[in-house]
Amino acid sequence: MTGNAHELWTPAHRADPRPAYARLRQEARIVRLVEPTQQMPFWLVTHYRDVMPLLRDDRLSKDAYKLSEQARSFFLRFTHDGLARHMLFADAPDHTRLRSLVSQAFTPRRVESLRSRITTVATGLLEAAIARGRVDFLEAFAFPLPIIVITELLGLPPEDREPFRAWTQALLIPPPDGNPEPVMAAGHQFLRYFTALLERRRAEPGDDLVSAMLAVEAEGDRLRPEELIGMLFLLLVAGHETTVNLLGSGLLALLQHPEQHERLRADRGLMGPAVEEMLRYCSPVETSTARFTLAPTEICGQVIPAEEMVIAGLMSANHDPEVFAEPERFDVGRTPNKHMAFGMGIHYCLGAPLARLEAAVAFNLLMDRAPQVRLAVAPERLEWRKSSLIRGLEQLPVRFD
Ligand code: HEM
């Protein structure tokens, strides 16, 4: 099953991708598409029951450096080489080694110890937003909260945060003319920033993740310099570009379903299931990142040639009626809810406990302090970002007055 310039990239799909995924699920279990801005061909797996084994399939590789020179330079032409050596682009045993260096910092217990700091930061941001009366919720709250939390965890100075958003946006949303130049320029700025930061931390270690990783690097063969930079880059980008959209799209879902908003406000015991339902329903990471065939490989009954890209449709799986009853219903009490929003297998989201905690703190605060929050524009005027990997709003204007 193949298709070019598919409806997935039309403005209508960005506004609501679910009908297009429903049609794709009917058409085929696996479909070959070409992403139009980057002219990037890939195979998309559409059903929940196929996405789960795909994400665990060790015949596929996450490491483009295992491909031929020609295939690698093609697939990585929008990726800055200096930032690409991280766990999400690695297979075992490199993946195991890299993930184990930081996994302790992200266990549910360690993350829980951040609750009071997260609450303080979130309270300050929300109070300032409420005082302004009308704000873009993303700019005033959903973006700063996760970026403050992850930069504090890493030990990056607050004054350094400012340019991160522009750099990550340039990296995640390549320009429509297919020119890789802005992506490489943003990558270069990250690289320069991290190199200078590491110099400073080497001279003056602190009580933070960067210093802890520098100590590991100094021990010898467990962490190469380019892997250290890749790790910082991955944690910084994955730590905020995703959670911002759980908070933004999650709030929009509540505002568009007032009865569910009211139900959650009345029964905070539902906060856990409600956050899971926001993850499922909104799917802030719309598709998985790339996996590659190293040899001809049969997937969903289709032989995929060697050196091709395969991607799991996470949002498609999360709205698959075979698994979720009435998948288009937003139900803050939905149980069970075994969604795929954080992926599956060895690359299952490292930051899931942190994202869940940030969301629970944020929505509890919103319920307590801003029960009157409402959309400040008609819903059809909202615009969605032009990325098929990250699903999120450009802005979310709300009123508190
Ligand atoms: C709502 C928020 C988030 C969502 C929906 C999300 C989603 C995901 C998904 C789907 C993957 C797997 C991608 C794949 O297999 O191709 C992933 C991996 C990852 N995420 Fe998250 N993420 C979120 C927040 C975070 C946060 C806060 C961090 C903070 C550090 C983080 C760090 C990571 C890392 C390091 C990986 C790679 C893990 C590995 O390769 O072993 N994420 N995330």
mmCIF file of N, CA and C and ligand atoms in Angstrom, residues 55 62 86-90 95 99 102 106 146 150 153 231 234-247 279 283-291 312 314 340-356 358-359 389, ligand 1:
data_model
loop_
_atom_site.group_PDB
_atom_site.id
_atom_site.type_symbol
_atom_site.label_atom_id
_atom_site.label_comp_id
_atom_site.label_asym_id
_atom_site.label_seq_id
_atom_site.Cartn_x
_atom_site.Cartn_y
_atom_site.Cartn_z
ATOM 1 N N LEU A 55 7.408 -1.813 18.037
ATOM 2 C CA LEU A 55 8.297 -1.056 18.925
ATOM 3 C C LEU A 55 9.228 -1.971 19.719
ATOM 4 N N LYS A 62 17.544 1.455 15.428
ATOM 5 C CA LYS A 62 17.333 2.896 15.610
ATOM 6 C C LYS A 62 18.596 3.663 15.208
ATOM 7 N N HIS A 86 22.805 9.631 20.666
ATOM 8 C CA HIS A 86 22.128 9.497 21.957
ATOM 9 C C HIS A 86 21.297 8.225 21.987
ATOM 10 N N MET A 87 20.722 7.921 23.175
ATOM 11 C CA MET A 87 20.069 6.617 23.365
ATOM 12 C C MET A 87 18.891 6.385 22.414
ATOM 13 N N LEU A 88 18.190 7.454 22.040
ATOM 14 C CA LEU A 88 17.017 7.255 21.176
ATOM 15 C C LEU A 88 17.435 6.861 19.756
ATOM 16 N N PHE A 89 18.688 7.126 19.406
ATOM 17 C CA PHE A 89 19.200 6.720 18.092
ATOM 18 C C PHE A 89 20.208 5.582 18.253
ATOM 19 N N ALA A 90 20.063 4.754 19.280
ATOM 20 C CA ALA A 90 21.042 3.685 19.516
ATOM 21 C C ALA A 90 20.332 2.358 19.761
ATOM 22 N N HIS A 95 22.649 1.395 23.621
ATOM 23 C CA HIS A 95 21.452 1.961 24.235
ATOM 24 C C HIS A 95 21.395 1.649 25.723
ATOM 25 N N ARG A 99 21.378 4.543 28.525
ATOM 26 C CA ARG A 99 20.164 4.742 29.331
ATOM 27 C C ARG A 99 20.459 4.507 30.808
ATOM 28 N N VAL A 102 21.577 7.446 33.135
ATOM 29 C CA VAL A 102 20.657 8.479 33.635
ATOM 30 C C VAL A 102 19.353 7.927 34.199
ATOM 31 N N PHE A 106 15.461 9.415 36.826
ATOM 32 C CA PHE A 106 14.086 9.568 36.331
ATOM 33 C C PHE A 106 13.129 8.504 36.866
ATOM 34 N N PRO A 146 7.824 22.921 31.969
ATOM 35 C CA PRO A 146 8.771 21.826 31.729
ATOM 36 C C PRO A 146 10.200 22.285 31.444
ATOM 37 N N ILE A 150 13.314 20.855 33.617
ATOM 38 C CA ILE A 150 14.401 20.045 33.032
ATOM 39 C C ILE A 150 15.735 20.799 33.097
ATOM 40 N N LEU A 153 17.012 20.414 36.584
ATOM 41 C CA LEU A 153 17.495 19.048 36.812
ATOM 42 C C LEU A 153 18.885 18.855 36.189
ATOM 43 N N MET A 231 23.389 13.226 24.880
ATOM 44 C CA MET A 231 22.511 12.975 26.037
ATOM 45 C C MET A 231 21.872 14.282 26.517
ATOM 46 N N LEU A 234 19.293 15.433 23.981
ATOM 47 C CA LEU A 234 18.067 14.622 23.996
ATOM 48 C C LEU A 234 17.212 14.946 25.220
ATOM 49 N N LEU A 235 17.842 15.006 26.394
ATOM 50 C CA LEU A 235 17.070 15.255 27.615
ATOM 51 C C LEU A 235 16.419 16.633 27.568
ATOM 52 N N LEU A 236 17.168 17.601 27.070
ATOM 53 C CA LEU A 236 16.631 18.961 27.023
ATOM 54 C C LEU A 236 15.452 19.052 26.052
ATOM 55 N N VAL A 237 15.608 18.493 24.864
ATOM 56 C CA VAL A 237 14.547 18.609 23.856
ATOM 57 C C VAL A 237 13.355 17.723 24.228
ATOM 58 N N ALA A 238 13.637 16.453 24.566
ATOM 59 C CA ALA A 238 12.538 15.533 24.908
ATOM 60 C C ALA A 238 11.858 15.975 26.193
ATOM 61 N N GLY A 239 12.612 16.679 27.051
ATOM 62 C CA GLY A 239 12.085 17.079 28.352
ATOM 63 C C GLY A 239 11.118 18.240 28.298
ATOM 64 N N HIS A 240 11.055 18.959 27.167
ATOM 65 C CA HIS A 240 10.084 20.058 27.171
ATOM 66 C C HIS A 240 9.214 20.121 25.925
ATOM 67 N N GLU A 241 9.686 19.710 24.769
ATOM 68 C CA GLU A 241 8.887 19.889 23.553
ATOM 69 C C GLU A 241 7.654 18.983 23.535
ATOM 70 N N THR A 242 7.652 17.985 24.394
ATOM 71 C CA THR A 242 6.542 17.045 24.452
ATOM 72 C C THR A 242 5.551 17.451 25.547
ATOM 73 N N THR A 243 6.084 17.710 26.743
ATOM 74 C CA THR A 243 5.209 18.014 27.880
ATOM 75 C C THR A 243 4.405 19.287 27.624
ATOM 76 N N VAL A 244 5.008 20.257 26.934
ATOM 77 C CA VAL A 244 4.273 21.496 26.617
ATOM 78 C C VAL A 244 2.957 21.148 25.917
ATOM 79 N N ASN A 245 2.984 20.125 25.076
ATOM 80 C CA ASN A 245 1.776 19.781 24.322
ATOM 81 C C ASN A 245 0.817 18.894 25.098
ATOM 82 N N LEU A 246 1.324 18.161 26.089
ATOM 83 C CA LEU A 246 0.401 17.460 26.982
ATOM 84 C C LEU A 246 -0.393 18.500 27.787
ATOM 85 N N LEU A 247 0.301 19.535 28.259
ATOM 86 C CA LEU A 247 -0.375 20.563 29.055
ATOM 87 C C LEU A 247 -1.326 21.392 28.187
ATOM 88 N N LEU A 279 -3.124 11.923 27.563
ATOM 89 C CA LEU A 279 -2.010 11.360 26.789
ATOM 90 C C LEU A 279 -2.547 10.562 25.596
ATOM 91 N N SER A 283 -2.278 12.550 22.278
ATOM 92 C CA SER A 283 -1.057 11.961 21.713
ATOM 93 C C SER A 283 -0.023 13.033 21.324
ATOM 94 N N PRO A 284 0.625 13.662 22.327
ATOM 95 C CA PRO A 284 1.551 14.767 22.031
ATOM 96 C C PRO A 284 2.711 14.354 21.116
ATOM 97 N N VAL A 285 3.070 13.071 21.125
ATOM 98 C CA VAL A 285 4.026 12.565 20.131
ATOM 99 C C VAL A 285 3.187 11.702 19.175
ATOM 100 N N GLU A 286 2.958 12.262 17.977
ATOM 101 C CA GLU A 286 1.957 11.665 17.081
ATOM 102 C C GLU A 286 2.417 10.341 16.478
ATOM 103 N N THR A 287 3.703 10.289 16.134
ATOM 104 C CA THR A 287 4.268 9.031 15.616
ATOM 105 C C THR A 287 5.567 8.761 16.367
ATOM 106 N N SER A 288 6.023 7.513 16.324
ATOM 107 C CA SER A 288 7.327 7.221 16.926
ATOM 108 C C SER A 288 8.409 7.889 16.083
ATOM 109 N N THR A 289 9.622 7.856 16.581
ATOM 110 C CA THR A 289 10.760 8.261 15.756
ATOM 111 C C THR A 289 11.123 7.087 14.837
ATOM 112 N N ALA A 290 12.127 7.302 13.995
ATOM 113 C CA ALA A 290 12.417 6.329 12.926
ATOM 114 C C ALA A 290 13.068 5.047 13.427
ATOM 115 N N ARG A 291 12.681 3.960 12.801
ATOM 116 C CA ARG A 291 13.401 2.684 12.889
ATOM 117 C C ARG A 291 13.799 2.315 11.465
ATOM 118 N N ALA A 312 6.005 3.975 13.820
ATOM 119 C CA ALA A 312 4.766 3.492 14.462
ATOM 120 C C ALA A 312 3.791 4.655 14.623
ATOM 121 N N LEU A 314 1.573 6.279 16.651
ATOM 122 C CA LEU A 314 1.168 6.245 18.064
ATOM 123 C C LEU A 314 -0.245 6.807 18.233
ATOM 124 N N MET A 340 -0.374 4.226 23.937
ATOM 125 C CA MET A 340 1.000 4.116 23.425
ATOM 126 C C MET A 340 1.694 5.478 23.411
ATOM 127 N N ALA A 341 1.161 6.446 24.156
ATOM 128 C CA ALA A 341 1.688 7.813 24.047
ATOM 129 C C ALA A 341 3.161 7.922 24.431
ATOM 130 N N PHE A 342 3.639 7.026 25.289
ATOM 131 C CA PHE A 342 5.058 7.056 25.681
ATOM 132 C C PHE A 342 5.859 5.979 24.957
ATOM 133 N N GLY A 343 5.286 5.347 23.939
ATOM 134 C CA GLY A 343 6.010 4.308 23.216
ATOM 135 C C GLY A 343 5.963 2.994 23.981
ATOM 136 N N MET A 344 6.947 2.142 23.719
ATOM 137 C CA MET A 344 6.924 0.758 24.220
ATOM 138 C C MET A 344 8.314 0.171 24.002
ATOM 139 N N GLY A 345 8.645 -0.854 24.770
ATOM 140 C CA GLY A 345 9.926 -1.538 24.530
ATOM 141 C C GLY A 345 11.096 -0.784 25.144
ATOM 142 N N ILE A 346 12.302 -1.032 24.626
ATOM 143 C CA ILE A 346 13.494 -0.478 25.297
ATOM 144 C C ILE A 346 13.570 1.049 25.207
ATOM 145 N N HIS A 347 12.881 1.634 24.214
ATOM 146 C CA HIS A 347 12.933 3.098 24.101
ATOM 147 C C HIS A 347 11.733 3.770 24.763
ATOM 148 N N TYR A 348 10.981 2.990 25.566
ATOM 149 C CA TYR A 348 9.839 3.576 26.291
ATOM 150 C C TYR A 348 10.311 4.863 26.976
ATOM 151 N N CYS A 349 9.469 5.884 26.925
ATOM 152 C CA CYS A 349 9.868 7.217 27.386
ATOM 153 C C CYS A 349 10.505 7.202 28.779
ATOM 154 N N LEU A 350 11.733 7.678 28.826
ATOM 155 C CA LEU A 350 12.453 7.767 30.097
ATOM 156 C C LEU A 350 11.798 8.799 31.021
ATOM 157 N N GLY A 351 11.208 9.820 30.419
ATOM 158 C CA GLY A 351 10.670 10.925 31.217
ATOM 159 C C GLY A 351 9.203 10.768 31.581
ATOM 160 N N ALA A 352 8.618 9.580 31.334
ATOM 161 C CA ALA A 352 7.172 9.412 31.586
ATOM 162 C C ALA A 352 6.776 9.794 33.019
ATOM 163 N N PRO A 353 7.508 9.350 34.060
ATOM 164 C CA PRO A 353 7.094 9.745 35.412
ATOM 165 C C PRO A 353 7.132 11.265 35.618
ATOM 166 N N LEU A 354 8.117 11.914 34.996
ATOM 167 C CA LEU A 354 8.243 13.366 35.148
ATOM 168 C C LEU A 354 7.083 14.075 34.428
ATOM 169 N N ALA A 355 6.785 13.628 33.215
ATOM 170 C CA ALA A 355 5.692 14.256 32.454
ATOM 171 C C ALA A 355 4.369 14.076 33.196
ATOM 172 N N ARG A 356 4.151 12.881 33.735
ATOM 173 C CA ARG A 356 2.895 12.614 34.466
ATOM 174 C C ARG A 356 2.782 13.504 35.695
ATOM 175 N N GLU A 358 4.324 16.449 36.258
ATOM 176 C CA GLU A 358 4.128 17.853 35.872
ATOM 177 C C GLU A 358 2.674 18.093 35.485
ATOM 178 N N ALA A 359 2.084 17.144 34.748
ATOM 179 C CA ALA A 359 0.695 17.317 34.309
ATOM 180 C C ALA A 359 -0.254 17.268 35.505
ATOM 181 N N LEU A 389 5.511 14.668 13.758
ATOM 182 C CA LEU A 389 6.059 13.939 14.909
ATOM 183 C C LEU A 389 5.458 14.473 16.208
HETATM 184 C C1 HEM B 1 3.982 14.217 27.590
HETATM 185 C C2 HEM B 1 5.250 14.150 27.559
HETATM 186 C C3 HEM B 1 6.052 13.123 26.798
HETATM 187 C C4 HEM B 1 5.679 12.274 25.796
HETATM 188 C C5 HEM B 1 4.306 12.107 25.162
HETATM 189 C C6 HEM B 1 6.857 11.500 25.434
HETATM 190 C C7 HEM B 1 6.879 10.513 24.470
HETATM 191 C C8 HEM B 1 7.973 9.708 24.182
HETATM 192 C C9 HEM B 1 7.969 8.635 23.226
HETATM 193 C C10 HEM B 1 6.768 8.212 22.375
HETATM 194 C C11 HEM B 1 9.197 8.077 23.216
HETATM 195 C C12 HEM B 1 9.666 6.876 22.374
HETATM 196 C C13 HEM B 1 9.968 7.277 20.956
HETATM 197 C C14 HEM B 1 10.292 6.085 20.070
HETATM 198 O O1 HEM B 1 10.335 4.926 20.523
HETATM 199 O O2 HEM B 1 10.503 6.337 18.863
HETATM 200 C C15 HEM B 1 10.004 8.815 24.172
HETATM 201 C C16 HEM B 1 11.320 8.562 24.449
HETATM 202 C C17 HEM B 1 12.073 9.338 25.297
HETATM 203 N N1 HEM B 1 11.632 10.362 26.111
HETATM 204 FE FE1 HEM B 1 9.752 11.070 26.251
HETATM 205 N N2 HEM B 1 7.913 11.924 26.200
HETATM 206 C C18 HEM B 1 7.465 12.893 27.063
HETATM 207 C C19 HEM B 1 8.191 13.565 28.027
HETATM 208 C C20 HEM B 1 9.510 13.344 28.291
HETATM 209 C C21 HEM B 1 10.250 14.015 29.334
HETATM 210 C C22 HEM B 1 9.689 15.033 30.325
HETATM 211 C C23 HEM B 1 11.520 13.561 29.248
HETATM 212 C C24 HEM B 1 12.589 14.038 30.183
HETATM 213 C C25 HEM B 1 13.737 13.694 30.289
HETATM 214 C C26 HEM B 1 11.592 12.588 28.159
HETATM 215 C C27 HEM B 1 12.700 11.874 27.755
HETATM 216 C C28 HEM B 1 12.700 10.844 26.826
HETATM 217 C C29 HEM B 1 13.894 10.111 26.458
HETATM 218 C C30 HEM B 1 15.297 10.323 27.004
HETATM 219 C C31 HEM B 1 13.500 9.153 25.502
HETATM 220 C C32 HEM B 1 14.377 8.109 24.813
HETATM 221 C C33 HEM B 1 14.383 6.843 25.614
HETATM 222 C C34 HEM B 1 15.204 5.729 24.992
HETATM 223 O O3 HEM B 1 15.593 5.813 23.812
HETATM 224 O O4 HEM B 1 15.479 4.758 25.719
HETATM 225 N N3 HEM B 1 10.341 12.478 27.611
HETATM 226 N N4 HEM B 1 9.221 9.803 24.753
#
